[in-house]
Short mmCIF file of C-alpha atoms in Angstrom, two decimals:
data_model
loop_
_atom_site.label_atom_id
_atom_site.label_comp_id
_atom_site.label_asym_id
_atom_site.label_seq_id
_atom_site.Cartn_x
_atom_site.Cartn_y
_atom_site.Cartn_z
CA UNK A 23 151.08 258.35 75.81
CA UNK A 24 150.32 259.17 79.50
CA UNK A 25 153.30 259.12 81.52
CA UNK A 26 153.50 256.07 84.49
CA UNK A 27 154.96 256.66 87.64
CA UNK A 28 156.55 253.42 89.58
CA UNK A 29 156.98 254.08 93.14
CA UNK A 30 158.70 251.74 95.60
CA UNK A 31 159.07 253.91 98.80
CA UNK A 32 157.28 256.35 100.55
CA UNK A 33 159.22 258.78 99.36
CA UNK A 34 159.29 258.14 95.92
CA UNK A 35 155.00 258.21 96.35
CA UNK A 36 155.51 261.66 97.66
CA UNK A 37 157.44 262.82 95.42
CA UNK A 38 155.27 261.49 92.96
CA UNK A 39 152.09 262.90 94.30
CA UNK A 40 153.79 266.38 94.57
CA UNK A 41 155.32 266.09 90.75
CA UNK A 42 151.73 265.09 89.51
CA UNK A 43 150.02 267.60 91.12
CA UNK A 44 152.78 270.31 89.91
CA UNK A 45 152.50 268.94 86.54
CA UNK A 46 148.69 269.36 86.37
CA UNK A 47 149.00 272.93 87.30
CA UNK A 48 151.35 273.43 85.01
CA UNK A 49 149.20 272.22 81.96
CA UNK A 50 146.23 274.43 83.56
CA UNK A 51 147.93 277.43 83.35
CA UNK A 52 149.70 276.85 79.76
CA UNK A 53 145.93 275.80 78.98
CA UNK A 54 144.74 279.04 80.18
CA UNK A 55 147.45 281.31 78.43
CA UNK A 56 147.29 278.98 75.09
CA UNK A 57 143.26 280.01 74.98
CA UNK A 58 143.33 283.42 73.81
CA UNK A 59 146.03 282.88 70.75
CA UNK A 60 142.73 280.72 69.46
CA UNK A 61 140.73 283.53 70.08
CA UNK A 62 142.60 286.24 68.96
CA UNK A 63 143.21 283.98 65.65
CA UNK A 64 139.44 283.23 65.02
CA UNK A 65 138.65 287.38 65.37
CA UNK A 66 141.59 288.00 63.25
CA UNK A 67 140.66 285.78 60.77
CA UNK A 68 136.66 286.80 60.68
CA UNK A 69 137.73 290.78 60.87
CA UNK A 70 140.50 290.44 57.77
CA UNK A 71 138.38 292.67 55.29
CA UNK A 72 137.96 295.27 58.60
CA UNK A 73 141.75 294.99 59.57
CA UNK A 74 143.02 295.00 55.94
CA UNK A 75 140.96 298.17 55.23
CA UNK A 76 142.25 300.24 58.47
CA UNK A 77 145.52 299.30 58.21
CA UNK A 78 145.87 297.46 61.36
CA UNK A 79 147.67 294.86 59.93
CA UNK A 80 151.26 295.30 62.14
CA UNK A 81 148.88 296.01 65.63
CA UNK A 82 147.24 292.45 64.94
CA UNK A 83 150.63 290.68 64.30
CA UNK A 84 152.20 292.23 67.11
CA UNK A 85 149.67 291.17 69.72
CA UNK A 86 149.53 287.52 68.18
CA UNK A 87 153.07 287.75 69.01
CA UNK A 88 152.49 289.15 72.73
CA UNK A 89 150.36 285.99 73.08
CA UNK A 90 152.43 283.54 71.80
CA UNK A 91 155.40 284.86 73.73
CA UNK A 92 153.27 284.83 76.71
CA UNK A 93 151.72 281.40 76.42
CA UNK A 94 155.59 279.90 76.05
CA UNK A 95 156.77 281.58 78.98
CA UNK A 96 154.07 279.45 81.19
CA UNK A 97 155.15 276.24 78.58
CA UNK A 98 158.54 276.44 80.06
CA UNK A 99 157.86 275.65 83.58
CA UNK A 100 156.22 272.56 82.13
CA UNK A 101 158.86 271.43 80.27
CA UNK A 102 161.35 271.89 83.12
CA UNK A 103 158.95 269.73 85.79
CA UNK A 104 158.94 267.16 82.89
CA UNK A 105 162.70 266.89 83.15
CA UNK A 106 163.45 267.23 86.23
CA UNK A 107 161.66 264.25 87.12
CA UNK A 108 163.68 262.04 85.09
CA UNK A 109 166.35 262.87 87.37
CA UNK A 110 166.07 259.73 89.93
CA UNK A 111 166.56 259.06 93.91
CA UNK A 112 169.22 256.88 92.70
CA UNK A 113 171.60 259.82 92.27
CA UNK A 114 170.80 261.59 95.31
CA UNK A 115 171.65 258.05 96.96
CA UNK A 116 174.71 258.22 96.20
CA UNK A 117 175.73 261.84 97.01
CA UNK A 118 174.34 260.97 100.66
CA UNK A 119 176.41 257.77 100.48
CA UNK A 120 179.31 260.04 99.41
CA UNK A 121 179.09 262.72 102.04
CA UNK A 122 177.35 260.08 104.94
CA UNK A 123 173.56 260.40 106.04
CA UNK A 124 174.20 262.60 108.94
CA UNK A 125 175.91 265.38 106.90
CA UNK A 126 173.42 265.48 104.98
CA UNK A 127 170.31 265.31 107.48
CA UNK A 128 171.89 268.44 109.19
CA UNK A 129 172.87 270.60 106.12
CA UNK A 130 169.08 270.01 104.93
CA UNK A 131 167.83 270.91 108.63
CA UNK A 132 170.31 274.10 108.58
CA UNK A 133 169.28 274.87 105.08
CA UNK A 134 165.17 274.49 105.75
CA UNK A 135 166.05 276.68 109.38
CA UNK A 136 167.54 279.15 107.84
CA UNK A 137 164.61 279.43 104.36
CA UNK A 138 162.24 279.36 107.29
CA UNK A 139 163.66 281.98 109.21
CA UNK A 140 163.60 284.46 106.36
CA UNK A 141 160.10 283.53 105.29
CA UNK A 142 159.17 284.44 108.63
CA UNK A 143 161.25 287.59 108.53
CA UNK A 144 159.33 288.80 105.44
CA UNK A 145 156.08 287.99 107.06
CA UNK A 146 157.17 289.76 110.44
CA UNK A 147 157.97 292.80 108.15
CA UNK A 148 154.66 292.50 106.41
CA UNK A 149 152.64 292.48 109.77
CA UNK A 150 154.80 295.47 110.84
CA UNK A 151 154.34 297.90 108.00
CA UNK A 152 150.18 296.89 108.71
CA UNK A 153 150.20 297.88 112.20
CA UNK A 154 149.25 301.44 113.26
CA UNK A 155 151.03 301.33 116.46
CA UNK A 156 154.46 300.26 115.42
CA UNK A 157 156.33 303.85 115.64
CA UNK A 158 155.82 303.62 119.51
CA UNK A 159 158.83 302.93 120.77
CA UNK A 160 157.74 299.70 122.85
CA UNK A 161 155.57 298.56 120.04
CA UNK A 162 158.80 299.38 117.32
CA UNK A 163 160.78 297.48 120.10
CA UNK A 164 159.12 294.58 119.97
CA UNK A 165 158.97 294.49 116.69
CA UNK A 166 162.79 295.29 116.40
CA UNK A 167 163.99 292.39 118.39
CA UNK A 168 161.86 289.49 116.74
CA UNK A 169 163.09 290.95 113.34
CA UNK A 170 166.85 290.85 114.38
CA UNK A 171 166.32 287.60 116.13
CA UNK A 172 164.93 285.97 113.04
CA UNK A 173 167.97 287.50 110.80
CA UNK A 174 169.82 285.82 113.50
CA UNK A 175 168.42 282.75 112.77
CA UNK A 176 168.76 282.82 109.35
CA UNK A 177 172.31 283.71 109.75
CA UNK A 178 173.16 281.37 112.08
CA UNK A 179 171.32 279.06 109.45
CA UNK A 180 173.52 279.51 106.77
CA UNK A 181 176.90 279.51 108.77
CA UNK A 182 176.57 275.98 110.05
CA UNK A 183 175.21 274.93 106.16
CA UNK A 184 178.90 276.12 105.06
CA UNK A 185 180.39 274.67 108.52
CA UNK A 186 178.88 271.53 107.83
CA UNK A 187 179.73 270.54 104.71
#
């Protein structure tokens, strides 16, 4: 039975266009990972006489088992999107009516500042260990500054999320 999605905002449409294309990647990748536990069961099954007769018996179970294991891991995710969306706008509603609209427009600002500023700082890093030059000291400078500036940022992030609320 497919699942419908009713959407009466704009919001709710992103949210469902996000959640549906989350959910297909989801049951790509749990496709992917459920394809070789077919495989490895069809070669089993056709090499019995060979596997019985080496005594291989425990190093075929064992990597079915890898497999399976495997495969669930990625099923999880899948089952957790499915879930989560059953949790409705509704209830977030009425913690913003609890806590007021603006509180809330400025916590999620000062929490989305401060995620951005240490994605960036993790990037800035990246394009620091890459360059060559960065052990002169106006290069390492440079770099220096618009690393401590961004942990500033994401500090400074953080402290007004707890100030806030």
């Amino acid at each position: 039975m497919p699942h419908r999605l009713h959407a009466s905002s704009s919001k709710e449409l992103c949210e469902a266009a996000v959640y549906v294309a989350t959910s297909r990647q989801l049951k790509r990748i749990e496709s992917v990972s459920r394809s070789p536990i077919y495989s490895h069961f069809g070669e089993t099954v056709q090499g019995a006489a060979t596997i019985r007769a080496y005594s291989k018996q425990a190093d075929f179970i064992q990597d079915s088992e890898l497999k399976v294991d495997t495969n669930q891991i990625s099923y999880y995710p899948s089952v957790v999107a499915n879930r989560a969306v059953q949790v409705t706008w509704t209830v977030y509603g009425y913690y913003m009516k609890a806590i007021g609209v603006l509180v809330t427009i400025l916590t999620t600002c000062f929490y989305v500042g401060s995620q951005a500023c240490m994605v960036m700082s993790n990037i800035w890093l990246s394009m620091w260990s890459e360059d060559a030059s960065s052990m002169e000291p106006a290069v390492r400078d440079k770099y220096l500054g618009v690393y401590g500036g961004l942990g500033a940022g994401q500090g400074e992030g953080s402290v007004q999320v707890r100030v806030v609320c």
